[in-house]
Amino acid sequence: MFKRLKDKVIILTGAKGLIGNATSTSLIEAGANVVAVDIVEDTENDVLAFNVTKEGEINKLISLVMSEYGRIDGLINLAYPRTKDWGDKFEDIKLSSWKKNIDMQMNMVFFICQKVLEIMKAQKSGSVVNIGSIYGVVGNDFSIYKGYGGTSPAAYAAIKGGIVNLTRYLASYYGEFNVRVNCLSPGGVLHKNQQHPSFVEKYSEKSLLRRLGTPKEIAEPIVFLLSEEASFITGHNLMVDGGWTAI
């Protein structure tokens, strides 16, 4: 069986999440050496405990990987840390909460990219996949939340939009060193028993494929972007959204 990432050393943050778990499985199936990390250790699934919202923890993680493998071939920034008041409506968001979420999500993506990309620059090889969102590209459709009084966090749109364009900047900056940086922007992903039926129904009505995605449908394109099959793709934001942003 062809292993598109055979022996590649890939760091995956947010490995215990819905998409993270599927991505870890797909990476292993592709032959990668996966350094799966999340805020809480999971020995059963070989997930290491590193808090990637903290500068010191990121430095420790990178030192560990370099000590163990001597290189980093890929990085997937999938971690999704957020405050407890993440679901507050716009008019209720505290400035301190806004700042905290920007710091935990966007600023730490900057920092881990800065550290890893310098290693890849020295190697003259490597690939980074940042995770954006449909709401980092287009405006929010708030009608899909009305059936249950929900909302989409304002900071989410700002963070994901920033990550999408940071990706283009990094691709431009490191391209001459044979290092690729891309973004993948998912649409809605079905999380059984975790999403209100009204949201699932309304989201599906708008999606061109009339449904939400599955975790595996996000994981496999991530693997593709890391692989040599995508060797001439950089600075791209791959929309994996069932056609949500096509209309």
PDB file of C-alpha atoms in Angstrom:
ATOM      1  CA  MET A   1       0.000   0.000   0.000  1.00  0.00           C
ATOM      2  CA  PHE A   2       1.303   3.451  -0.962  1.00  0.00           C
ATOM      3  CA  LYS A   3       2.242   5.521   2.099  1.00  0.00           C
ATOM      4  CA  ARG A   4       2.153   9.156   0.991  1.00  0.00           C
ATOM      5  CA  LEU A   5       3.782  10.389   4.235  1.00  0.00           C
ATOM      6  CA  LYS A   6       6.082   7.445   4.898  1.00  0.00           C
ATOM      7  CA  ASP A   7       8.473   8.231   7.785  1.00  0.00           C
ATOM      8  CA  LYS A   8       7.590  11.961   7.751  1.00  0.00           C
ATOM      9  CA  VAL A   9       7.686  13.615  11.182  1.00  0.00           C
ATOM     10  CA  ILE A  10       4.446  15.529  11.656  1.00  0.00           C
ATOM     11  CA  ILE A  11       3.420  17.629  14.660  1.00  0.00           C
ATOM     12  CA  LEU A  12      -0.350  17.686  15.180  1.00  0.00           C
ATOM     13  CA  THR A  13      -1.812  20.068  17.757  1.00  0.00           C
ATOM     14  CA  GLY A  14      -5.353  19.621  19.049  1.00  0.00           C
ATOM     15  CA  ALA A  15      -5.050  15.878  18.522  1.00  0.00           C
ATOM     16  CA  LYS A  16      -7.849  14.890  20.893  1.00  0.00           C
ATOM     17  CA  GLY A  17     -10.546  16.948  19.170  1.00  0.00           C
ATOM     18  CA  LEU A  18     -13.104  15.622  16.711  1.00  0.00           C
ATOM     19  CA  ILE A  19     -11.059  16.529  13.636  1.00  0.00           C
ATOM     20  CA  GLY A  20      -7.764  15.977  15.460  1.00  0.00           C
ATOM     21  CA  ASN A  21      -8.540  12.351  16.222  1.00  0.00           C
ATOM     22  CA  ALA A  22      -9.506  11.671  12.609  1.00  0.00           C
ATOM     23  CA  THR A  23      -6.412  13.498  11.351  1.00  0.00           C
ATOM     24  CA  SER A  24      -4.131  11.495  13.620  1.00  0.00           C
ATOM     25  CA  THR A  25      -5.604   8.268  12.259  1.00  0.00           C
ATOM     26  CA  SER A  26      -5.220   9.425   8.645  1.00  0.00           C
ATOM     27  CA  LEU A  27      -1.610  10.494   9.243  1.00  0.00           C
ATOM     28  CA  ILE A  28      -0.733   7.118  10.735  1.00  0.00           C
ATOM     29  CA  GLU A  29      -2.409   5.340   7.821  1.00  0.00           C
ATOM     30  CA  ALA A  30      -0.287   7.500   5.494  1.00  0.00           C
ATOM     31  CA  GLY A  31       2.883   6.233   7.210  1.00  0.00           C
ATOM     32  CA  ALA A  32       3.781   9.344   9.209  1.00  0.00           C
ATOM     33  CA  ASN A  33       5.540   9.524  12.556  1.00  0.00           C
ATOM     34  CA  VAL A  34       2.852  11.544  14.339  1.00  0.00           C
ATOM     35  CA  VAL A  35       3.708  13.743  17.305  1.00  0.00           C
ATOM     36  CA  ALA A  36       0.152  14.200  18.560  1.00  0.00           C
ATOM     37  CA  VAL A  37      -0.300  16.804  21.273  1.00  0.00           C
ATOM     38  CA  ASP A  38      -3.164  18.243  23.271  1.00  0.00           C
ATOM     39  CA  ILE A  39      -3.576  19.986  26.587  1.00  0.00           C
ATOM     40  CA  VAL A  40      -4.300  16.674  28.351  1.00  0.00           C
ATOM     41  CA  GLU A  41      -2.255  13.511  27.890  1.00  0.00           C
ATOM     42  CA  ASP A  42      -3.912  10.421  26.416  1.00  0.00           C
ATOM     43  CA  THR A  43      -1.595   7.431  26.776  1.00  0.00           C
ATOM     44  CA  GLU A  44      -4.056   5.086  25.081  1.00  0.00           C
ATOM     45  CA  ASN A  45      -3.863   7.107  21.851  1.00  0.00           C
ATOM     46  CA  ASP A  46      -0.250   8.304  22.221  1.00  0.00           C
ATOM     47  CA  VAL A  47      -1.219  11.945  22.743  1.00  0.00           C
ATOM     48  CA  LEU A  48       1.379  14.026  24.582  1.00  0.00           C
ATOM     49  CA  ALA A  49       0.396  16.783  27.014  1.00  0.00           C
ATOM     50  CA  PHE A  50       1.586  20.197  25.803  1.00  0.00           C
ATOM     51  CA  ASN A  51      -0.291  23.452  26.274  1.00  0.00           C
ATOM     52  CA  VAL A  52       0.330  25.213  22.973  1.00  0.00           C
ATOM     53  CA  THR A  53      -1.119  28.463  24.307  1.00  0.00           C
ATOM     54  CA  LYS A  54       2.102  28.904  26.283  1.00  0.00           C
ATOM     55  CA  GLU A  55       5.439  29.952  24.795  1.00  0.00           C
ATOM     56  CA  GLY A  56       7.493  27.723  27.094  1.00  0.00           C
ATOM     57  CA  GLU A  57       5.409  24.648  26.276  1.00  0.00           C
ATOM     58  CA  ILE A  58       5.835  25.212  22.547  1.00  0.00           C
ATOM     59  CA  ASN A  59       9.603  25.472  22.990  1.00  0.00           C
ATOM     60  CA  LYS A  60       9.628  22.236  25.002  1.00  0.00           C
ATOM     61  CA  LEU A  61       7.575  20.454  22.343  1.00  0.00           C
ATOM     62  CA  ILE A  62       9.887  21.487  19.525  1.00  0.00           C
ATOM     63  CA  SER A  63      12.973  20.557  21.541  1.00  0.00           C
ATOM     64  CA  LEU A  64      11.483  17.121  22.229  1.00  0.00           C
ATOM     65  CA  VAL A  65      10.740  16.477  18.565  1.00  0.00           C
ATOM     66  CA  MET A  66      14.175  17.612  17.420  1.00  0.00           C
ATOM     67  CA  SER A  67      15.852  15.503  20.088  1.00  0.00           C
ATOM     68  CA  GLU A  68      13.849  12.436  19.077  1.00  0.00           C
ATOM     69  CA  TYR A  69      13.835  12.805  15.285  1.00  0.00           C
ATOM     70  CA  GLY A  70      16.278  15.570  14.313  1.00  0.00           C
ATOM     71  CA  ARG A  71      13.802  17.163  11.913  1.00  0.00           C
ATOM     72  CA  ILE A  72      10.218  18.359  11.470  1.00  0.00           C
ATOM     73  CA  ASP A  73       8.595  17.575   8.137  1.00  0.00           C
ATOM     74  CA  GLY A  74       5.112  18.860   8.835  1.00  0.00           C
ATOM     75  CA  LEU A  75       3.057  20.941  11.245  1.00  0.00           C
ATOM     76  CA  ILE A  76      -0.731  21.027  11.557  1.00  0.00           C
ATOM     77  CA  ASN A  77      -2.116  23.868  13.663  1.00  0.00           C
ATOM     78  CA  LEU A  78      -5.434  22.328  14.650  1.00  0.00           C
ATOM     79  CA  ALA A  79      -5.612  23.253  18.357  1.00  0.00           C
ATOM     80  CA  TYR A  80      -8.736  25.240  19.222  1.00  0.00           C
ATOM     81  CA  PRO A  81      -8.321  26.718  22.733  1.00  0.00           C
ATOM     82  CA  ARG A  82     -10.980  29.164  23.926  1.00  0.00           C
ATOM     83  CA  THR A  83     -12.406  30.797  27.026  1.00  0.00           C
ATOM     84  CA  LYS A  84     -15.524  29.583  28.854  1.00  0.00           C
ATOM     85  CA  ASP A  85     -17.518  32.572  27.602  1.00  0.00           C
ATOM     86  CA  TRP A  86     -16.666  31.786  23.969  1.00  0.00           C
ATOM     87  CA  GLY A  87     -20.349  31.568  23.022  1.00  0.00           C
ATOM     88  CA  ASP A  88     -21.322  35.057  24.227  1.00  0.00           C
ATOM     89  CA  LYS A  89     -23.166  37.277  21.762  1.00  0.00           C
ATOM     90  CA  PHE A  90     -21.248  40.212  20.295  1.00  0.00           C
ATOM     91  CA  GLU A  91     -22.754  42.853  22.551  1.00  0.00           C
ATOM     92  CA  ASP A  92     -21.851  40.836  25.668  1.00  0.00           C
ATOM     93  CA  ILE A  93     -18.207  40.049  24.858  1.00  0.00           C
ATOM     94  CA  LYS A  94     -15.755  41.428  27.404  1.00  0.00           C
ATOM     95  CA  LEU A  95     -12.635  43.061  25.978  1.00  0.00           C
ATOM     96  CA  SER A  96     -10.504  40.904  28.271  1.00  0.00           C
ATOM     97  CA  SER A  97     -12.102  37.774  26.791  1.00  0.00           C
ATOM     98  CA  TRP A  98     -11.572  39.029  23.227  1.00  0.00           C
ATOM     99  CA  LYS A  99      -7.881  39.662  23.938  1.00  0.00           C
ATOM    100  CA  LYS A 100      -7.439  36.283  25.636  1.00  0.00           C
ATOM    101  CA  ASN A 101      -8.912  34.343  22.716  1.00  0.00           C
ATOM    102  CA  ILE A 102      -6.861  36.262  20.156  1.00  0.00           C
ATOM    103  CA  ASP A 103      -3.761  35.496  22.218  1.00  0.00           C
ATOM    104  CA  MET A 104      -4.499  31.791  22.733  1.00  0.00           C
ATOM    105  CA  GLN A 105      -5.444  31.078  19.137  1.00  0.00           C
ATOM    106  CA  MET A 106      -3.915  33.453  16.600  1.00  0.00           C
ATOM    107  CA  ASN A 107      -0.841  34.609  18.494  1.00  0.00           C
ATOM    108  CA  MET A 108       0.247  31.099  19.352  1.00  0.00           C
ATOM    109  CA  VAL A 109      -0.177  29.977  15.737  1.00  0.00           C
ATOM    110  CA  PHE A 110       2.224  32.785  14.867  1.00  0.00           C
ATOM    111  CA  PHE A 111       4.708  31.656  17.506  1.00  0.00           C
ATOM    112  CA  ILE A 112       4.763  27.940  16.722  1.00  0.00           C
ATOM    113  CA  CYS A 113       5.003  28.739  12.994  1.00  0.00           C
ATOM    114  CA  GLN A 114       7.910  31.084  13.665  1.00  0.00           C
ATOM    115  CA  LYS A 115       9.850  28.379  15.504  1.00  0.00           C
ATOM    116  CA  VAL A 116       9.023  25.459  13.210  1.00  0.00           C
ATOM    117  CA  LEU A 117       9.488  27.343   9.942  1.00  0.00           C
ATOM    118  CA  GLU A 118      13.037  28.338  10.871  1.00  0.00           C
ATOM    119  CA  ILE A 119      13.823  24.624  11.309  1.00  0.00           C
ATOM    120  CA  MET A 120      12.225  23.848   7.949  1.00  0.00           C
ATOM    121  CA  LYS A 121      14.153  26.718   6.357  1.00  0.00           C
ATOM    122  CA  ALA A 122      17.424  25.146   7.528  1.00  0.00           C
ATOM    123  CA  GLN A 123      16.262  21.747   6.243  1.00  0.00           C
ATOM    124  CA  LYS A 124      15.154  23.320   2.944  1.00  0.00           C
ATOM    125  CA  SER A 125      11.974  21.272   3.178  1.00  0.00           C
ATOM    126  CA  GLY A 126       8.752  21.101   5.111  1.00  0.00           C
ATOM    127  CA  SER A 127       5.045  21.786   4.979  1.00  0.00           C
ATOM    128  CA  VAL A 128       2.683  23.622   7.331  1.00  0.00           C
ATOM    129  CA  VAL A 129      -1.098  23.378   7.322  1.00  0.00           C
ATOM    130  CA  ASN A 130      -2.982  26.016   9.286  1.00  0.00           C
ATOM    131  CA  ILE A 131      -6.690  25.617   9.956  1.00  0.00           C
ATOM    132  CA  GLY A 132      -8.968  28.448   8.918  1.00  0.00           C
ATOM    133  CA  SER A 133     -12.740  28.361   8.496  1.00  0.00           C
ATOM    134  CA  ILE A 134     -15.499  29.364   6.124  1.00  0.00           C
ATOM    135  CA  TYR A 135     -16.064  32.258   8.550  1.00  0.00           C
ATOM    136  CA  GLY A 136     -12.516  33.442   7.990  1.00  0.00           C
ATOM    137  CA  VAL A 137     -13.438  33.941   4.327  1.00  0.00           C
ATOM    138  CA  VAL A 138     -17.109  34.951   4.173  1.00  0.00           C
ATOM    139  CA  GLY A 139     -19.546  36.644   6.509  1.00  0.00           C
ATOM    140  CA  ASN A 140     -21.641  34.698   8.985  1.00  0.00           C
ATOM    141  CA  ASP A 141     -25.110  33.392   8.244  1.00  0.00           C
ATOM    142  CA  PHE A 142     -26.753  34.003  11.614  1.00  0.00           C
ATOM    143  CA  SER A 143     -30.071  32.550  10.456  1.00  0.00           C
ATOM    144  CA  ILE A 144     -28.798  29.023  11.079  1.00  0.00           C
ATOM    145  CA  TYR A 145     -28.529  29.736  14.814  1.00  0.00           C
ATOM    146  CA  LYS A 146     -31.942  31.330  15.366  1.00  0.00           C
ATOM    147  CA  GLY A 147     -33.804  28.121  16.091  1.00  0.00           C
ATOM    148  CA  TYR A 148     -32.066  27.704  19.432  1.00  0.00           C
ATOM    149  CA  GLY A 149     -30.716  31.159  20.272  1.00  0.00           C
ATOM    150  CA  GLY A 150     -27.099  30.384  19.444  1.00  0.00           C
ATOM    151  CA  THR A 151     -24.442  32.459  17.740  1.00  0.00           C
ATOM    152  CA  SER A 152     -21.021  32.300  16.114  1.00  0.00           C
ATOM    153  CA  PRO A 153     -18.277  33.968  18.206  1.00  0.00           C
ATOM    154  CA  ALA A 154     -16.978  37.265  16.819  1.00  0.00           C
ATOM    155  CA  ALA A 155     -13.396  36.421  17.752  1.00  0.00           C
ATOM    156  CA  TYR A 156     -13.626  33.255  15.650  1.00  0.00           C
ATOM    157  CA  ALA A 157     -14.136  35.281  12.460  1.00  0.00           C
ATOM    158  CA  ALA A 158     -11.269  37.632  13.314  1.00  0.00           C
ATOM    159  CA  ILE A 159      -8.874  34.829  14.268  1.00  0.00           C
ATOM    160  CA  LYS A 160      -9.606  32.593  11.304  1.00  0.00           C
ATOM    161  CA  GLY A 161      -9.465  35.478   8.841  1.00  0.00           C
ATOM    162  CA  GLY A 162      -6.112  36.470  10.301  1.00  0.00           C
ATOM    163  CA  ILE A 163      -4.775  32.934  10.058  1.00  0.00           C
ATOM    164  CA  VAL A 164      -5.829  32.660   6.414  1.00  0.00           C
ATOM    165  CA  ASN A 165      -3.827  35.733   5.433  1.00  0.00           C
ATOM    166  CA  LEU A 166      -0.925  34.958   7.775  1.00  0.00           C
ATOM    167  CA  THR A 167      -0.660  31.712   5.813  1.00  0.00           C
ATOM    168  CA  ARG A 168      -0.213  33.647   2.571  1.00  0.00           C
ATOM    169  CA  TYR A 169       2.430  35.837   4.195  1.00  0.00           C
ATOM    170  CA  LEU A 170       4.382  32.815   5.457  1.00  0.00           C
ATOM    171  CA  ALA A 171       4.143  31.058   2.092  1.00  0.00           C
ATOM    172  CA  SER A 172       5.616  34.156   0.446  1.00  0.00           C
ATOM    173  CA  TYR A 173       8.355  34.473   3.052  1.00  0.00           C
ATOM    174  CA  TYR A 174       9.544  30.853   3.082  1.00  0.00           C
ATOM    175  CA  GLY A 175       8.835  29.714  -0.468  1.00  0.00           C
ATOM    176  CA  GLU A 176      12.410  30.307  -1.633  1.00  0.00           C
ATOM    177  CA  PHE A 177      13.558  27.723   0.923  1.00  0.00           C
ATOM    178  CA  ASN A 178      11.335  24.970  -0.517  1.00  0.00           C
ATOM    179  CA  VAL A 179       8.942  25.249   2.415  1.00  0.00           C
ATOM    180  CA  ARG A 180       5.210  25.204   1.756  1.00  0.00           C
ATOM    181  CA  VAL A 181       2.548  26.848   3.926  1.00  0.00           C
ATOM    182  CA  ASN A 182      -1.135  26.299   3.227  1.00  0.00           C
ATOM    183  CA  CYS A 183      -4.445  26.735   4.959  1.00  0.00           C
ATOM    184  CA  LEU A 184      -7.471  24.460   5.060  1.00  0.00           C
ATOM    185  CA  SER A 185     -10.841  26.040   5.838  1.00  0.00           C
ATOM    186  CA  PRO A 186     -13.528  23.583   6.893  1.00  0.00           C
ATOM    187  CA  GLY A 187     -17.223  24.121   6.755  1.00  0.00           C
ATOM    188  CA  GLY A 188     -19.539  22.638   9.362  1.00  0.00           C
ATOM    189  CA  VAL A 189     -18.584  19.187  10.627  1.00  0.00           C
ATOM    190  CA  LEU A 190     -21.176  16.878  12.132  1.00  0.00           C
ATOM    191  CA  HIS A 191     -20.603  16.134  15.803  1.00  0.00           C
ATOM    192  CA  LYS A 192     -23.249  13.622  16.787  1.00  0.00           C
ATOM    193  CA  ASN A 193     -25.375  14.589  19.789  1.00  0.00           C
ATOM    194  CA  GLN A 194     -23.325  17.801  20.241  1.00  0.00           C
ATOM    195  CA  GLN A 195     -25.128  20.090  17.798  1.00  0.00           C
ATOM    196  CA  HIS A 196     -28.679  21.366  18.015  1.00  0.00           C
ATOM    197  CA  PRO A 197     -30.980  19.638  15.475  1.00  0.00           C
ATOM    198  CA  SER A 198     -32.130  23.061  14.229  1.00  0.00           C
ATOM    199  CA  PHE A 199     -28.525  24.010  13.395  1.00  0.00           C
ATOM    200  CA  VAL A 200     -27.899  20.731  11.570  1.00  0.00           C
ATOM    201  CA  GLU A 201     -31.098  21.126   9.561  1.00  0.00           C
ATOM    202  CA  LYS A 202     -30.573  24.768   8.604  1.00  0.00           C
ATOM    203  CA  TYR A 203     -26.877  24.314   7.826  1.00  0.00           C
ATOM    204  CA  SER A 204     -27.635  21.306   5.621  1.00  0.00           C
ATOM    205  CA  GLU A 205     -30.316  23.230   3.714  1.00  0.00           C
ATOM    206  CA  LYS A 206     -27.751  25.844   2.684  1.00  0.00           C
ATOM    207  CA  SER A 207     -24.874  23.463   1.911  1.00  0.00           C
ATOM    208  CA  LEU A 208     -24.654  22.532  -1.765  1.00  0.00           C
ATOM    209  CA  LEU A 209     -24.228  18.894  -0.728  1.00  0.00           C
ATOM    210  CA  ARG A 210     -27.157  19.234   1.714  1.00  0.00           C
ATOM    211  CA  ARG A 211     -25.212  18.027   4.727  1.00  0.00           C
ATOM    212  CA  LEU A 212     -22.390  18.721   7.137  1.00  0.00           C
ATOM    213  CA  GLY A 213     -18.980  17.145   6.622  1.00  0.00           C
ATOM    214  CA  THR A 214     -17.373  14.267   8.492  1.00  0.00           C
ATOM    215  CA  PRO A 215     -14.085  14.477  10.412  1.00  0.00           C
ATOM    216  CA  LYS A 216     -12.424  12.153   7.884  1.00  0.00           C
ATOM    217  CA  GLU A 217     -13.456  14.468   5.044  1.00  0.00           C
ATOM    218  CA  ILE A 218     -11.377  17.183   6.700  1.00  0.00           C
ATOM    219  CA  ALA A 219      -8.500  14.906   7.721  1.00  0.00           C
ATOM    220  CA  GLU A 220      -7.767  13.472   4.276  1.00  0.00           C
ATOM    221  CA  PRO A 221      -7.296  16.876   2.555  1.00  0.00           C
ATOM    222  CA  ILE A 222      -4.928  17.852   5.391  1.00  0.00           C
ATOM    223  CA  VAL A 223      -2.843  14.765   4.613  1.00  0.00           C
ATOM    224  CA  PHE A 224      -2.926  15.676   0.923  1.00  0.00           C
ATOM    225  CA  LEU A 225      -1.584  19.195   1.578  1.00  0.00           C
ATOM    226  CA  LEU A 226       1.318  17.739   3.561  1.00  0.00           C
ATOM    227  CA  SER A 227       2.176  15.182   0.910  1.00  0.00           C
ATOM    228  CA  GLU A 228       4.338  15.336  -2.207  1.00  0.00           C
ATOM    229  CA  GLU A 229       1.144  15.177  -4.251  1.00  0.00           C
ATOM    230  CA  ALA A 230       0.721  18.828  -3.245  1.00  0.00           C
ATOM    231  CA  SER A 231       4.367  19.731  -3.905  1.00  0.00           C
ATOM    232  CA  PHE A 232       3.460  22.689  -6.159  1.00  0.00           C
ATOM    233  CA  ILE A 233       0.774  24.083  -3.845  1.00  0.00           C
ATOM    234  CA  THR A 234       1.635  26.847  -1.397  1.00  0.00           C
ATOM    235  CA  GLY A 235      -0.097  29.977  -0.141  1.00  0.00           C
ATOM    236  CA  HIS A 236      -3.434  28.330  -0.840  1.00  0.00           C
ATOM    237  CA  ASN A 237      -6.572  28.231   1.290  1.00  0.00           C
ATOM    238  CA  LEU A 238      -8.339  24.971   0.497  1.00  0.00           C
ATOM    239  CA  MET A 239     -12.084  25.239   1.123  1.00  0.00           C
ATOM    240  CA  VAL A 240     -13.435  21.922   2.384  1.00  0.00           C
ATOM    241  CA  ASP A 241     -16.977  23.070   2.954  1.00  0.00           C
ATOM    242  CA  GLY A 242     -19.412  21.119   0.793  1.00  0.00           C
ATOM    243  CA  GLY A 243     -19.744  24.160  -1.449  1.00  0.00           C
ATOM    244  CA  TRP A 244     -20.787  26.590   1.289  1.00  0.00           C
ATOM    245  CA  THR A 245     -18.588  29.436  -0.032  1.00  0.00           C
ATOM    246  CA  ALA A 246     -19.282  28.726  -3.713  1.00  0.00           C
ATOM    247  CA  ILE A 247     -22.482  30.798  -3.716  1.00  0.00           C
TER     248      ILE A 247
END
